[in-house]
């Protein structure tokens, strides 16, 4: 809420990337120690792909978010794609021949292009996550600037498809 208030005053953009992991199944099958190691591995991947002013947070359970100040749609989708590729394609835990992979769903939203307040941004990011989970597809880039300039969206429905 505080970051969004500062962003509004300075007329900047803010992107929100949400992700859910398949930790319950991992904890059930391999134990909480492996789940904790995978969360630590996730933190390293996030640190590798984010800037110093981005704010990663664990929202609880299997859900995580990254707030990215001064980030437009293209930047948000680029981060979502990099995270999805690395998290889905490399094991997050390896020990004595056991390789455990994560199943990740990612959703993207932002201000002003994907919501006017935190609740609306979370709603659209959740919708993106669900669509990604159902389709099991890589997050795709929004409409190119040659077709439509950033900020000319007619509404969230033009953007929130993963």
PDB file of C-alpha atoms in Angstrom:
ATOM      1  CA  UNK A   1       0.000   0.000   0.000  1.00  0.00           C
ATOM      2  CA  UNK A   2       2.781   2.438   0.972  1.00  0.00           C
ATOM      3  CA  UNK A   3       4.805   1.748  -2.159  1.00  0.00           C
ATOM      4  CA  UNK A   4       1.738   2.212  -4.371  1.00  0.00           C
ATOM      5  CA  UNK A   5       1.015   5.564  -2.682  1.00  0.00           C
ATOM      6  CA  UNK A   6       4.574   6.760  -3.451  1.00  0.00           C
ATOM      7  CA  UNK A   7       4.285   5.476  -7.032  1.00  0.00           C
ATOM      8  CA  UNK A   8       1.026   7.404  -7.567  1.00  0.00           C
ATOM      9  CA  UNK A   9       2.566  10.666  -6.336  1.00  0.00           C
ATOM     10  CA  UNK A  10       5.644  10.306  -8.542  1.00  0.00           C
ATOM     11  CA  UNK A  11       3.554   9.125 -11.530  1.00  0.00           C
ATOM     12  CA  UNK A  12       5.684   6.009 -11.973  1.00  0.00           C
ATOM     13  CA  UNK A  13       4.626   2.473 -12.783  1.00  0.00           C
ATOM     14  CA  UNK A  14       4.638  -0.538 -10.495  1.00  0.00           C
ATOM     15  CA  UNK A  15       4.571  -4.190 -11.491  1.00  0.00           C
ATOM     16  CA  UNK A  16       3.474  -7.122  -9.388  1.00  0.00           C
ATOM     17  CA  UNK A  17       4.542 -10.679 -10.135  1.00  0.00           C
ATOM     18  CA  UNK A  18       2.853 -13.432  -8.122  1.00  0.00           C
ATOM     19  CA  UNK A  19       3.815 -17.051  -8.105  1.00  0.00           C
ATOM     20  CA  UNK A  20       2.611 -20.200  -6.448  1.00  0.00           C
ATOM     21  CA  UNK A  21       4.669 -23.317  -5.982  1.00  0.00           C
ATOM     22  CA  UNK A  22       3.773 -26.945  -5.493  1.00  0.00           C
ATOM     23  CA  UNK A  23       5.255 -27.068  -1.981  1.00  0.00           C
ATOM     24  CA  UNK A  24       2.476 -29.045  -0.290  1.00  0.00           C
ATOM     25  CA  UNK A  25       3.073 -32.073  -2.477  1.00  0.00           C
ATOM     26  CA  UNK A  26       6.829 -31.752  -2.036  1.00  0.00           C
ATOM     27  CA  UNK A  27       6.516 -31.447   1.750  1.00  0.00           C
ATOM     28  CA  UNK A  28       4.152 -34.438   1.843  1.00  0.00           C
ATOM     29  CA  UNK A  29       6.361 -36.652  -0.324  1.00  0.00           C
ATOM     30  CA  UNK A  30       9.898 -35.590   0.638  1.00  0.00           C
ATOM     31  CA  UNK A  31       9.499 -33.809   3.984  1.00  0.00           C
ATOM     32  CA  UNK A  32       9.628 -30.228   5.168  1.00  0.00           C
ATOM     33  CA  UNK A  33      13.435 -30.147   5.138  1.00  0.00           C
ATOM     34  CA  UNK A  34      13.431 -30.592   1.354  1.00  0.00           C
ATOM     35  CA  UNK A  35      10.627 -28.008   1.064  1.00  0.00           C
ATOM     36  CA  UNK A  36      12.670 -25.527   3.110  1.00  0.00           C
ATOM     37  CA  UNK A  37      15.734 -26.122   0.914  1.00  0.00           C
ATOM     38  CA  UNK A  38      13.587 -25.484  -2.153  1.00  0.00           C
ATOM     39  CA  UNK A  39      12.337 -22.190  -0.694  1.00  0.00           C
ATOM     40  CA  UNK A  40      15.967 -21.162  -0.108  1.00  0.00           C
ATOM     41  CA  UNK A  41      16.748 -22.138  -3.725  1.00  0.00           C
ATOM     42  CA  UNK A  42      13.792 -20.041  -4.877  1.00  0.00           C
ATOM     43  CA  UNK A  43      15.149 -17.057  -2.937  1.00  0.00           C
ATOM     44  CA  UNK A  44      18.477 -17.404  -4.771  1.00  0.00           C
ATOM     45  CA  UNK A  45      16.734 -17.511  -8.161  1.00  0.00           C
ATOM     46  CA  UNK A  46      14.679 -14.430  -7.276  1.00  0.00           C
ATOM     47  CA  UNK A  47      17.801 -12.562  -6.120  1.00  0.00           C
ATOM     48  CA  UNK A  48      19.553 -13.487  -9.367  1.00  0.00           C
ATOM     49  CA  UNK A  49      16.781 -12.012 -11.535  1.00  0.00           C
ATOM     50  CA  UNK A  50      15.651  -8.940  -9.564  1.00  0.00           C
ATOM     51  CA  UNK A  51      17.036  -5.466  -9.007  1.00  0.00           C
ATOM     52  CA  UNK A  52      18.069  -4.020  -5.659  1.00  0.00           C
ATOM     53  CA  UNK A  53      14.913  -1.850  -5.478  1.00  0.00           C
ATOM     54  CA  UNK A  54      12.525  -4.752  -6.204  1.00  0.00           C
ATOM     55  CA  UNK A  55      10.732  -6.099  -3.128  1.00  0.00           C
ATOM     56  CA  UNK A  56      10.254  -9.882  -2.945  1.00  0.00           C
ATOM     57  CA  UNK A  57       7.903 -11.207  -0.257  1.00  0.00           C
ATOM     58  CA  UNK A  58       6.407 -14.476   0.886  1.00  0.00           C
ATOM     59  CA  UNK A  59       2.673 -13.933   1.202  1.00  0.00           C
ATOM     60  CA  UNK A  60       2.182 -17.220   3.018  1.00  0.00           C
ATOM     61  CA  UNK A  61       2.268 -20.918   2.273  1.00  0.00           C
ATOM     62  CA  UNK A  62       3.034 -21.463  -1.396  1.00  0.00           C
ATOM     63  CA  UNK A  63       2.474 -17.875  -2.562  1.00  0.00           C
ATOM     64  CA  UNK A  64       5.177 -15.309  -3.226  1.00  0.00           C
ATOM     65  CA  UNK A  65       5.200 -11.823  -4.760  1.00  0.00           C
ATOM     66  CA  UNK A  66       7.695  -9.380  -6.196  1.00  0.00           C
ATOM     67  CA  UNK A  67       6.871  -5.670  -6.286  1.00  0.00           C
ATOM     68  CA  UNK A  68       8.875  -3.915  -8.996  1.00  0.00           C
ATOM     69  CA  UNK A  69       8.791  -0.114  -8.876  1.00  0.00           C
ATOM     70  CA  UNK A  70       9.239   1.794 -12.131  1.00  0.00           C
ATOM     71  CA  UNK A  71       8.550  -1.334 -14.206  1.00  0.00           C
ATOM     72  CA  UNK A  72       6.247  -1.455 -17.224  1.00  0.00           C
ATOM     73  CA  UNK A  73       4.391  -4.423 -18.714  1.00  0.00           C
ATOM     74  CA  UNK A  74       7.271  -5.537 -20.864  1.00  0.00           C
ATOM     75  CA  UNK A  75       9.674  -5.548 -17.912  1.00  0.00           C
ATOM     76  CA  UNK A  76       7.204  -7.435 -15.729  1.00  0.00           C
ATOM     77  CA  UNK A  77       6.595 -10.089 -18.370  1.00  0.00           C
ATOM     78  CA  UNK A  78      10.329 -10.409 -19.044  1.00  0.00           C
ATOM     79  CA  UNK A  79      10.957 -11.123 -15.357  1.00  0.00           C
ATOM     80  CA  UNK A  80       8.029 -13.553 -15.210  1.00  0.00           C
ATOM     81  CA  UNK A  81       9.390 -15.418 -18.217  1.00  0.00           C
ATOM     82  CA  UNK A  82      12.938 -15.638 -16.825  1.00  0.00           C
ATOM     83  CA  UNK A  83      11.664 -16.890 -13.477  1.00  0.00           C
ATOM     84  CA  UNK A  84       9.294 -19.412 -15.048  1.00  0.00           C
ATOM     85  CA  UNK A  85      12.002 -20.808 -17.331  1.00  0.00           C
ATOM     86  CA  UNK A  86      14.561 -21.237 -14.572  1.00  0.00           C
ATOM     87  CA  UNK A  87      12.178 -22.554 -11.925  1.00  0.00           C
ATOM     88  CA  UNK A  88      10.377 -25.014 -14.216  1.00  0.00           C
ATOM     89  CA  UNK A  89      13.406 -26.372 -16.049  1.00  0.00           C
ATOM     90  CA  UNK A  90      16.031 -26.897 -13.354  1.00  0.00           C
ATOM     91  CA  UNK A  91      15.749 -29.048 -10.230  1.00  0.00           C
ATOM     92  CA  UNK A  92      15.489 -26.992  -7.050  1.00  0.00           C
ATOM     93  CA  UNK A  93      16.762 -29.905  -4.962  1.00  0.00           C
ATOM     94  CA  UNK A  94      19.301 -32.599  -5.821  1.00  0.00           C
ATOM     95  CA  UNK A  95      20.756 -35.144  -3.400  1.00  0.00           C
ATOM     96  CA  UNK A  96      21.995 -38.718  -3.885  1.00  0.00           C
ATOM     97  CA  UNK A  97      20.265 -39.113  -7.234  1.00  0.00           C
ATOM     98  CA  UNK A  98      17.008 -37.511  -6.102  1.00  0.00           C
ATOM     99  CA  UNK A  99      16.043 -34.522  -8.270  1.00  0.00           C
ATOM    100  CA  UNK A 100      12.976 -32.544  -7.230  1.00  0.00           C
ATOM    101  CA  UNK A 101      11.445 -30.042  -9.638  1.00  0.00           C
ATOM    102  CA  UNK A 102       9.002 -27.238  -8.852  1.00  0.00           C
ATOM    103  CA  UNK A 103       5.739 -26.674 -10.628  1.00  0.00           C
ATOM    104  CA  UNK A 104       5.260 -22.911 -10.818  1.00  0.00           C
ATOM    105  CA  UNK A 105       2.353 -20.690 -11.796  1.00  0.00           C
ATOM    106  CA  UNK A 106       3.055 -16.998 -12.364  1.00  0.00           C
ATOM    107  CA  UNK A 107       0.708 -14.044 -12.719  1.00  0.00           C
ATOM    108  CA  UNK A 108       1.519 -10.442 -13.597  1.00  0.00           C
ATOM    109  CA  UNK A 109      -0.276  -7.174 -12.937  1.00  0.00           C
ATOM    110  CA  UNK A 110       0.690  -3.580 -12.298  1.00  0.00           C
ATOM    111  CA  UNK A 111      -0.152   0.046 -11.813  1.00  0.00           C
ATOM    112  CA  UNK A 112      -1.542   1.900 -13.685  1.00  0.00           C
ATOM    113  CA  UNK A 113      -1.970  -0.689 -16.438  1.00  0.00           C
ATOM    114  CA  UNK A 114      -3.408  -3.530 -14.368  1.00  0.00           C
ATOM    115  CA  UNK A 115      -5.228  -2.029 -11.453  1.00  0.00           C
ATOM    116  CA  UNK A 116      -5.834   1.151  -9.530  1.00  0.00           C
ATOM    117  CA  UNK A 117      -5.253  -0.326  -6.082  1.00  0.00           C
ATOM    118  CA  UNK A 118      -3.508  -3.275  -4.456  1.00  0.00           C
ATOM    119  CA  UNK A 119      -6.665  -5.414  -4.314  1.00  0.00           C
ATOM    120  CA  UNK A 120      -7.324  -4.967  -8.033  1.00  0.00           C
ATOM    121  CA  UNK A 121      -3.690  -5.692  -8.912  1.00  0.00           C
ATOM    122  CA  UNK A 122      -3.787  -8.849  -6.779  1.00  0.00           C
ATOM    123  CA  UNK A 123      -7.055  -9.906  -8.425  1.00  0.00           C
ATOM    124  CA  UNK A 124      -5.585  -9.647 -11.932  1.00  0.00           C
ATOM    125  CA  UNK A 125      -2.316 -11.291 -10.929  1.00  0.00           C
ATOM    126  CA  UNK A 126      -4.338 -14.156  -9.382  1.00  0.00           C
ATOM    127  CA  UNK A 127      -6.333 -14.466 -12.623  1.00  0.00           C
ATOM    128  CA  UNK A 128      -3.078 -14.670 -14.573  1.00  0.00           C
ATOM    129  CA  UNK A 129      -1.729 -17.300 -12.204  1.00  0.00           C
ATOM    130  CA  UNK A 130      -4.837 -19.418 -12.600  1.00  0.00           C
ATOM    131  CA  UNK A 131      -4.721 -19.150 -16.410  1.00  0.00           C
ATOM    132  CA  UNK A 132      -1.064 -20.157 -16.363  1.00  0.00           C
ATOM    133  CA  UNK A 133      -1.775 -23.082 -14.056  1.00  0.00           C
ATOM    134  CA  UNK A 134      -4.554 -24.343 -16.342  1.00  0.00           C
ATOM    135  CA  UNK A 135      -2.637 -23.886 -19.601  1.00  0.00           C
ATOM    136  CA  UNK A 136       0.815 -24.821 -18.203  1.00  0.00           C
ATOM    137  CA  UNK A 137       2.252 -22.327 -20.662  1.00  0.00           C
ATOM    138  CA  UNK A 138       5.087 -19.891 -20.395  1.00  0.00           C
ATOM    139  CA  UNK A 139       3.976 -16.329 -19.604  1.00  0.00           C
ATOM    140  CA  UNK A 140       3.761 -14.458 -22.900  1.00  0.00           C
ATOM    141  CA  UNK A 141       4.770 -10.938 -23.717  1.00  0.00           C
ATOM    142  CA  UNK A 142       2.002  -8.328 -23.927  1.00  0.00           C
ATOM    143  CA  UNK A 143       1.040  -6.653 -27.202  1.00  0.00           C
ATOM    144  CA  UNK A 144       4.154  -5.202 -28.844  1.00  0.00           C
ATOM    145  CA  UNK A 145       4.696  -1.457 -28.826  1.00  0.00           C
ATOM    146  CA  UNK A 146       4.534  -1.427 -32.620  1.00  0.00           C
ATOM    147  CA  UNK A 147       0.926  -2.611 -32.402  1.00  0.00           C
ATOM    148  CA  UNK A 148      -0.089  -0.629 -29.338  1.00  0.00           C
ATOM    149  CA  UNK A 149       1.904   1.710 -27.125  1.00  0.00           C
ATOM    150  CA  UNK A 150       2.184   0.978 -23.436  1.00  0.00           C
ATOM    151  CA  UNK A 151      -0.527   2.774 -21.536  1.00  0.00           C
ATOM    152  CA  UNK A 152      -3.082   2.636 -24.372  1.00  0.00           C
ATOM    153  CA  UNK A 153      -4.875  -0.420 -23.008  1.00  0.00           C
ATOM    154  CA  UNK A 154      -8.629  -0.251 -22.945  1.00  0.00           C
ATOM    155  CA  UNK A 155      -8.599  -2.238 -19.708  1.00  0.00           C
ATOM    156  CA  UNK A 156      -7.083  -5.147 -17.818  1.00  0.00           C
ATOM    157  CA  UNK A 157      -8.731  -7.680 -20.130  1.00  0.00           C
ATOM    158  CA  UNK A 158      -6.337  -6.585 -22.909  1.00  0.00           C
ATOM    159  CA  UNK A 159      -3.355  -7.535 -20.812  1.00  0.00           C
ATOM    160  CA  UNK A 160      -4.188 -10.203 -18.299  1.00  0.00           C
ATOM    161  CA  UNK A 161      -3.776 -13.332 -20.325  1.00  0.00           C
ATOM    162  CA  UNK A 162      -0.948 -15.779 -19.669  1.00  0.00           C
TER     163      UNK A 162
END
